[in-house]
């Protein structure tokens, strides 16, 4: 019984909290939020008596929102600034959308007043179409103006964004697609990618191919193209240089370590003797046996095959318009080959379990220098991707600012 009462209390508090928040939104002039909350609750159950408050608040918020939006639209139209067309257009769309969400709920009864909630719906289709045409013309002319006067890549990108929005709201308007293609081509930045090997080691072909495969890095950017095979007569905006400055490969080493192990092991049994040398018997007259131990010894020889490769490189970005280096980052990576095996001389029963397991391992061929450099390059690729991603974000933020 107590559990039922507790659940009922929680439900009541939750319901009251929802009504209170909706009323607060209405009182603060946040009519859209108030309508959203009311519609959500009425959609769940519009006939529930406890939801009557939502019906009244929805009726009130709808009327006040429609009146305020109409006043703001009238003011913006009177202002005469063509930049206001987008605001007006979106206001009409939102007014229509809220009506479409309320219609399926009708009728909404107000029990205490014996009537249905009143909503003065309007047909906004004509206003939407007229405003969309005005907005389309404004966006098209504005984008054309940007294209004509553009001096920087950012100007072409801004024109593209205007045209892209135009294509979304009014597909196929005039020559929008052709203008978008023009803006994109002129706003695209081209980056030439070069790898320079200043070391005395050969960079594996496979590693070089993977470092130059920018598609595999997953850093494709809408406004940036990386060219690892430069196109003749194409004017590049930036250069990305990956300079290998140092590749060190250690000699092949086999390190030996000797461990001497001793252990007492059971070696049969003997009879327990008393102080006088007589065999001790138990209460049943049986001779008492005790384990006999002896010490065994083993020389354990552990061998470690070792070889290491270190790569030192530098990534730099250069603005080709002025030849200045924008950013540079050091890169380093290491790969270590280590293989352990062992043999022994003596009684291997003296060895611990972890040492015995090494006796089944044999020496293996050392990896080639080329393989070592390639393996060290695996980490290098991950670091390079991180740097490229970081610089793209910096460039995007700069453009947004």
Coordinates of C-alpha atoms in Angstrom, one line a residue:
X1 CA 0.0 0.0 0.0
X2 CA 2.8 2.4 0.9
X3 CA 4.5 1.6 -2.4
X4 CA 1.3 2.4 -4.4
X5 CA 0.9 5.7 -2.5
X6 CA 4.6 6.6 -3.2
X7 CA 4.2 5.9 -6.9
X8 CA 1.0 8.0 -7.0
X9 CA 2.7 10.9 -5.3
X10 CA 5.7 10.8 -7.7
X11 CA 3.4 10.8 -10.7
X12 CA 1.4 13.7 -9.3
X13 CA 4.6 15.7 -8.6
X14 CA 5.9 15.0 -12.1
X15 CA 2.7 16.1 -13.7
X16 CA 2.6 19.3 -11.6
X17 CA 6.2 20.0 -12.5
X18 CA 5.4 19.7 -16.2
X19 CA 2.5 22.1 -15.9
X20 CA 4.6 24.6 -13.9
X21 CA 7.4 24.6 -16.5
X22 CA 4.9 25.1 -19.3
X23 CA 3.3 28.0 -17.5
X24 CA 6.8 29.5 -16.8
X25 CA 7.6 29.3 -20.5
X26 CA 4.3 31.0 -21.3
X27 CA 4.7 33.7 -18.7
X28 CA 8.3 34.5 -20.0
X29 CA 7.1 34.9 -23.6
X30 CA 8.7 31.7 -24.7
X31 CA 5.6 30.7 -26.5
X32 CA 7.1 28.1 -28.8
X33 CA 8.6 26.2 -25.9
X34 CA 5.2 26.3 -24.0
X35 CA 3.4 25.0 -27.1
X36 CA 6.0 22.2 -27.6
X37 CA 5.5 21.1 -24.0
X38 CA 1.7 21.2 -24.2
X39 CA 1.6 19.4 -27.5
X40 CA 3.8 16.6 -26.2
X41 CA 1.6 16.0 -23.2
X42 CA -1.6 16.2 -25.1
X43 CA -0.3 13.9 -27.8
X44 CA 0.1 11.3 -25.0
X45 CA -3.4 11.7 -23.7
X46 CA -5.6 14.7 -24.7
X47 CA -8.7 13.6 -22.8
X48 CA -7.0 13.2 -19.4
X49 CA -8.6 15.6 -16.9
X50 CA -5.2 16.3 -15.5
X51 CA -4.1 17.6 -18.9
X52 CA -6.7 20.3 -19.0
X53 CA -4.1 22.9 -18.0
X54 CA -2.1 22.1 -21.2
X55 CA -5.2 22.7 -23.4
X56 CA -5.7 26.2 -21.9
X57 CA -2.0 27.0 -22.1
X58 CA -1.7 25.8 -25.7
X59 CA -4.7 28.0 -26.7
X60 CA -3.2 31.0 -25.0
X61 CA 0.4 30.4 -26.3
X62 CA -0.8 29.9 -29.8
X63 CA -2.8 33.1 -30.0
X64 CA 0.0 35.2 -28.4
X65 CA 2.7 33.7 -30.6
X66 CA 0.7 34.3 -33.8
X67 CA 0.1 37.9 -32.8
X68 CA 3.7 38.6 -32.0
X69 CA 5.0 36.9 -35.1
X70 CA 2.5 38.9 -37.3
X71 CA 3.7 42.1 -35.7
X72 CA 7.4 41.3 -36.2
X73 CA 6.8 40.3 -39.8
X74 CA 4.9 43.6 -40.4
X75 CA 7.8 45.5 -38.9
X76 CA 10.5 43.7 -41.0
X77 CA 8.5 44.2 -44.2
X78 CA 8.1 47.9 -43.4
X79 CA 11.8 48.1 -42.8
X80 CA 12.4 47.3 -46.4
X81 CA 15.8 45.6 -45.9
X82 CA 16.0 42.6 -48.4
X83 CA 18.2 40.8 -45.8
X84 CA 15.0 40.4 -43.7
X85 CA 13.5 38.1 -46.3
X86 CA 15.1 35.0 -44.7
X87 CA 13.8 35.9 -41.3
X88 CA 10.3 36.5 -42.6
X89 CA 10.4 33.3 -44.7
X90 CA 11.4 31.2 -41.7
X91 CA 8.7 32.8 -39.5
X92 CA 6.0 31.9 -41.9
X93 CA 7.3 28.3 -42.1
X94 CA 7.3 28.0 -38.3
X95 CA 3.7 29.4 -38.1
X96 CA 2.5 26.9 -40.6
X97 CA 4.4 24.0 -38.9
X98 CA 2.9 24.7 -35.5
X99 CA -0.6 24.6 -37.0
X100 CA 0.2 21.3 -38.6
X101 CA 1.2 19.9 -35.3
X102 CA -1.9 21.1 -33.5
X103 CA -4.5 20.0 -36.1
X104 CA -4.3 16.2 -35.4
X105 CA -5.1 16.9 -31.8
X106 CA -8.4 18.8 -32.5
X107 CA -10.9 19.0 -31.1
X108 CA -9.5 19.8 -27.6
X109 CA -12.2 20.0 -25.1
X110 CA -12.2 22.4 -22.1
X111 CA -14.5 20.6 -19.7
X112 CA -15.1 23.4 -17.1
X113 CA -16.2 25.9 -19.8
X114 CA -18.1 23.4 -21.9
X115 CA -16.3 24.3 -25.1
X116 CA -13.5 23.4 -27.4
X117 CA -10.2 25.3 -27.5
X118 CA -10.2 28.0 -30.2
X119 CA -7.3 28.3 -32.7
X120 CA -7.4 30.9 -35.4
X121 CA -5.6 29.0 -38.2
X122 CA -4.3 30.9 -41.2
X123 CA -3.3 29.7 -44.6
X124 CA 0.3 30.9 -45.0
X125 CA 1.0 29.3 -48.3
X126 CA 0.8 32.4 -50.4
X127 CA 3.0 34.4 -48.0
X128 CA 5.5 31.6 -48.0
X129 CA 5.7 31.4 -51.8
X130 CA 5.9 35.1 -52.2
X131 CA 8.6 35.5 -49.6
X132 CA 10.5 32.5 -50.9
X133 CA 10.7 34.2 -54.3
X134 CA 11.9 37.4 -52.8
X135 CA 14.4 35.6 -50.7
X136 CA 15.6 33.5 -53.7
X137 CA 16.2 36.6 -55.8
X138 CA 18.0 38.2 -52.9
X139 CA 20.3 35.2 -52.3
X140 CA 21.0 34.8 -56.1
X141 CA 21.9 38.4 -56.6
X142 CA 24.0 38.5 -53.4
X143 CA 25.9 35.4 -54.4
X144 CA 26.5 36.9 -57.9
X145 CA 27.8 40.0 -56.3
X146 CA 30.2 38.0 -54.1
X147 CA 31.4 36.0 -57.1
X148 CA 32.0 39.2 -59.1
X149 CA 33.9 41.0 -56.4
X150 CA 35.6 38.0 -54.7
X151 CA 39.3 38.4 -54.0
X152 CA 39.8 35.6 -51.6
X153 CA 38.8 31.9 -51.3
X154 CA 36.6 32.8 -48.4
X155 CA 34.5 35.1 -50.6
X156 CA 33.8 32.2 -53.0
X157 CA 33.0 30.0 -50.1
X158 CA 30.5 32.5 -48.8
X159 CA 28.9 32.7 -52.2
X160 CA 28.7 28.9 -52.3
X161 CA 26.9 28.9 -49.0
X162 CA 24.4 31.4 -50.2
X163 CA 23.7 29.4 -53.3
X164 CA 23.6 26.1 -51.4
X165 CA 20.9 27.5 -49.1
X166 CA 19.0 28.8 -52.2
X167 CA 19.2 25.3 -53.8
X168 CA 17.7 23.9 -50.6
X169 CA 14.7 26.2 -50.4
X170 CA 14.2 26.6 -54.2
X171 CA 15.8 23.8 -56.2
X172 CA 16.7 24.7 -59.7
X173 CA 16.3 28.4 -59.4
X174 CA 17.8 30.1 -62.4
X175 CA 21.5 29.1 -62.8
X176 CA 22.0 28.2 -59.2
X177 CA 23.8 24.9 -59.8
X178 CA 26.2 26.3 -62.4
X179 CA 27.0 29.2 -60.0
X180 CA 27.6 26.7 -57.2
X181 CA 30.1 24.8 -59.3
X182 CA 31.9 28.0 -60.2
X183 CA 32.0 29.1 -56.5
X184 CA 33.2 25.7 -55.4
X185 CA 36.0 25.5 -58.0
X186 CA 37.3 28.9 -57.1
X187 CA 36.9 28.4 -53.3
X188 CA 38.7 25.1 -53.3
X189 CA 42.2 25.0 -51.8
X190 CA 44.8 22.8 -53.3
X191 CA 47.6 21.3 -51.2
X192 CA 50.7 19.8 -52.8
X193 CA 52.1 16.9 -50.8
X194 CA 55.8 16.1 -51.0
X195 CA 58.0 13.5 -49.2
X196 CA 61.7 14.3 -48.9
X197 CA 64.2 11.7 -47.7
X198 CA 67.2 13.3 -46.2
X199 CA 68.5 10.1 -44.6
X200 CA 70.8 7.5 -45.8
X201 CA 68.1 4.8 -45.5
X202 CA 65.6 3.7 -48.1
X203 CA 62.0 4.4 -47.3
X204 CA 60.0 1.3 -48.1
X205 CA 57.7 1.8 -51.1
X206 CA 54.7 0.4 -49.2
X207 CA 55.2 2.9 -46.4
X208 CA 55.6 5.8 -48.8
X209 CA 52.4 4.8 -50.7
X210 CA 50.4 4.6 -47.4
X211 CA 51.7 7.9 -46.2
X212 CA 50.6 9.5 -49.5
X213 CA 47.2 7.8 -49.4
X214 CA 45.2 10.6 -47.9
X215 CA 41.9 8.9 -48.6
X216 CA 42.9 6.2 -46.1
X217 CA 43.5 8.9 -43.4
X218 CA 39.8 9.7 -43.5
X219 CA 40.5 13.5 -43.4
X220 CA 38.7 14.5 -46.6
X221 CA 37.6 18.1 -46.4
X222 CA 35.0 19.7 -48.6
X223 CA 37.1 22.7 -49.3
X224 CA 40.6 21.0 -49.5
X225 CA 42.2 18.7 -52.0
X226 CA 45.5 17.0 -51.3
X227 CA 47.5 16.1 -54.3
X228 CA 50.3 13.6 -53.9
X229 CA 50.9 13.7 -57.7
X230 CA 50.9 17.4 -58.6
X231 CA 48.9 18.4 -61.6
X232 CA 50.7 20.4 -64.2
X233 CA 49.6 24.0 -64.6
X234 CA 47.5 23.9 -61.4
X235 CA 48.1 26.7 -59.0
X236 CA 48.6 25.3 -55.5
X237 CA 47.7 27.2 -52.4
X238 CA 49.8 25.3 -49.9
X239 CA 52.5 22.7 -49.7
X240 CA 52.6 20.0 -47.2
X241 CA 56.2 18.6 -46.8
X242 CA 57.0 15.5 -44.9
X243 CA 60.8 15.5 -44.5
X244 CA 62.5 12.3 -43.2
X245 CA 65.5 13.6 -41.4
X246 CA 66.8 10.6 -39.5
X247 CA 66.3 6.8 -39.8
X248 CA 68.4 4.9 -37.3
X249 CA 68.5 1.1 -37.3
X250 CA 70.4 -0.7 -34.5
X251 CA 72.6 -3.7 -35.2
X252 CA 71.1 -7.2 -34.7
X253 CA 71.9 -8.2 -31.2
X254 CA 71.5 -11.4 -29.2
X255 CA 71.8 -10.7 -25.5
X256 CA 72.5 -13.7 -23.2
X257 CA 71.7 -14.0 -19.5
X258 CA 72.5 -17.0 -17.4
X259 CA 70.4 -18.0 -14.4
X260 CA 71.4 -20.7 -11.9
X261 CA 68.4 -22.3 -10.2
X262 CA 68.3 -24.8 -7.4
X263 CA 65.3 -26.5 -5.9
X264 CA 64.6 -29.3 -3.5
X265 CA 62.5 -32.1 -5.0
X266 CA 61.0 -35.3 -3.7
X267 CA 63.2 -38.3 -4.4
X268 CA 61.3 -41.3 -3.0
X269 CA 60.8 -41.9 0.7
X270 CA 62.4 -43.4 3.8
X271 CA 61.2 -44.7 7.2
X272 CA 61.1 -42.3 10.1
X273 CA 63.7 -43.2 12.8
X274 CA 63.8 -42.3 16.4
X275 CA 66.9 -41.0 18.2
X276 CA 68.1 -44.5 18.8
X277 CA 67.9 -45.4 15.1
X278 CA 64.8 -47.5 15.4
X279 CA 61.9 -47.3 12.9
X280 CA 59.0 -45.4 14.3
X281 CA 55.5 -47.0 13.9
X282 CA 52.1 -45.6 14.1
X283 CA 49.3 -46.8 16.5
X284 CA 48.4 -49.6 14.2
X285 CA 52.0 -50.9 14.0
X286 CA 52.7 -49.6 10.5
X287 CA 56.1 -48.1 9.7
X288 CA 55.9 -44.3 9.2
X289 CA 57.2 -43.1 5.9
X290 CA 58.5 -39.6 5.2
X291 CA 59.4 -37.9 1.9
X292 CA 63.0 -37.9 0.9
X293 CA 64.3 -34.7 -0.7
X294 CA 67.4 -33.9 -2.8
X295 CA 68.7 -30.7 -4.3
X296 CA 68.7 -30.4 -8.1
X297 CA 70.5 -27.7 -10.1
X298 CA 70.0 -26.2 -13.5
X299 CA 71.9 -23.6 -15.5
X300 CA 69.3 -21.6 -17.5
X301 CA 70.4 -19.6 -20.5
X302 CA 68.1 -16.9 -21.7
X303 CA 68.7 -15.3 -25.1
X304 CA 67.0 -12.0 -26.2
X305 CA 67.1 -11.1 -29.9
X306 CA 66.9 -7.3 -30.2
X307 CA 66.7 -4.8 -33.0
X308 CA 65.3 -1.2 -33.0
X309 CA 64.4 1.4 -35.6
X310 CA 63.8 5.1 -35.0
X311 CA 62.4 7.6 -37.4
X312 CA 62.7 11.3 -37.1
X313 CA 60.8 13.6 -39.4
X314 CA 59.2 17.0 -39.7
X315 CA 55.8 18.0 -41.1
X316 CA 55.5 21.6 -42.4
X317 CA 52.8 23.6 -44.1
X318 CA 53.9 26.4 -46.4
X319 CA 51.7 29.2 -47.9
X320 CA 52.8 29.2 -51.5
X321 CA 51.4 32.7 -52.1
X322 CA 54.3 34.2 -50.1
X323 CA 56.6 31.2 -49.5
X324 CA 56.2 31.5 -45.7
X325 CA 56.1 28.4 -43.5
X326 CA 52.8 28.5 -41.6
X327 CA 53.3 25.6 -39.1
X328 CA 55.8 22.8 -38.5
X329 CA 55.6 19.8 -36.3
X330 CA 58.3 17.3 -35.3
X331 CA 57.5 13.7 -35.8
X332 CA 59.2 10.7 -34.2
X333 CA 58.4 7.0 -34.1
X334 CA 60.2 3.9 -32.9
X335 CA 59.7 0.2 -33.4
X336 CA 61.5 -2.4 -31.3
X337 CA 61.8 -6.1 -32.3
X338 CA 62.4 -8.3 -29.2
X339 CA 62.3 -12.1 -29.2
X340 CA 63.1 -14.2 -26.2
X341 CA 64.0 -17.9 -26.2
X342 CA 66.1 -20.2 -23.9
X343 CA 67.9 -23.5 -23.4
X344 CA 69.4 -25.2 -20.3
X345 CA 72.0 -27.5 -18.9
X346 CA 71.3 -29.6 -15.9
X347 CA 68.1 -30.8 -14.3
X348 CA 65.2 -28.7 -15.6
X349 CA 63.1 -29.7 -12.6
X350 CA 64.9 -26.9 -10.8
X351 CA 63.2 -24.3 -13.1
X352 CA 60.1 -22.3 -12.4
X353 CA 57.1 -22.7 -14.7
X354 CA 57.5 -19.4 -16.5
X355 CA 61.1 -20.3 -17.4
X356 CA 60.2 -23.8 -18.6
X357 CA 57.8 -22.3 -21.1
X358 CA 60.7 -20.5 -22.8
X359 CA 62.5 -23.7 -23.5
X360 CA 59.9 -24.5 -26.3
X361 CA 60.7 -21.2 -28.1
X362 CA 63.4 -21.1 -30.8
X363 CA 65.4 -18.3 -32.4
X364 CA 63.7 -16.6 -35.3
X365 CA 65.1 -14.6 -38.3
X366 CA 65.6 -10.9 -37.6
X367 CA 63.3 -8.6 -39.6
X368 CA 64.9 -6.8 -42.5
X369 CA 65.8 -3.1 -42.2
X370 CA 63.0 -2.4 -44.7
X371 CA 60.5 -4.2 -42.5
X372 CA 61.7 -2.4 -39.4
X373 CA 61.3 1.0 -41.0
X374 CA 57.8 0.1 -42.2
X375 CA 56.8 -1.1 -38.8
X376 CA 58.1 2.2 -37.2
X377 CA 56.1 4.1 -39.8
X378 CA 52.8 2.6 -38.5
X379 CA 52.9 5.0 -35.6
X380 CA 54.1 7.7 -37.8
X381 CA 51.0 7.5 -39.9
X382 CA 48.8 7.9 -36.9
X383 CA 50.7 11.0 -35.8
X384 CA 50.5 12.5 -39.2
X385 CA 46.7 12.0 -39.4
X386 CA 46.4 13.7 -36.0
X387 CA 48.4 16.7 -37.3
X388 CA 46.4 16.9 -40.5
X389 CA 43.1 16.8 -38.6
X390 CA 44.2 19.4 -36.1
X391 CA 45.2 21.8 -38.9
X392 CA 42.0 21.3 -40.7
X393 CA 40.0 22.2 -37.6
X394 CA 42.2 25.3 -37.2
X395 CA 41.6 26.4 -40.8
X396 CA 37.8 25.8 -40.4
X397 CA 37.6 27.8 -37.2
X398 CA 39.6 30.6 -38.8
X399 CA 37.2 30.6 -41.8
X400 CA 34.1 30.6 -39.5
X401 CA 35.5 33.5 -37.5

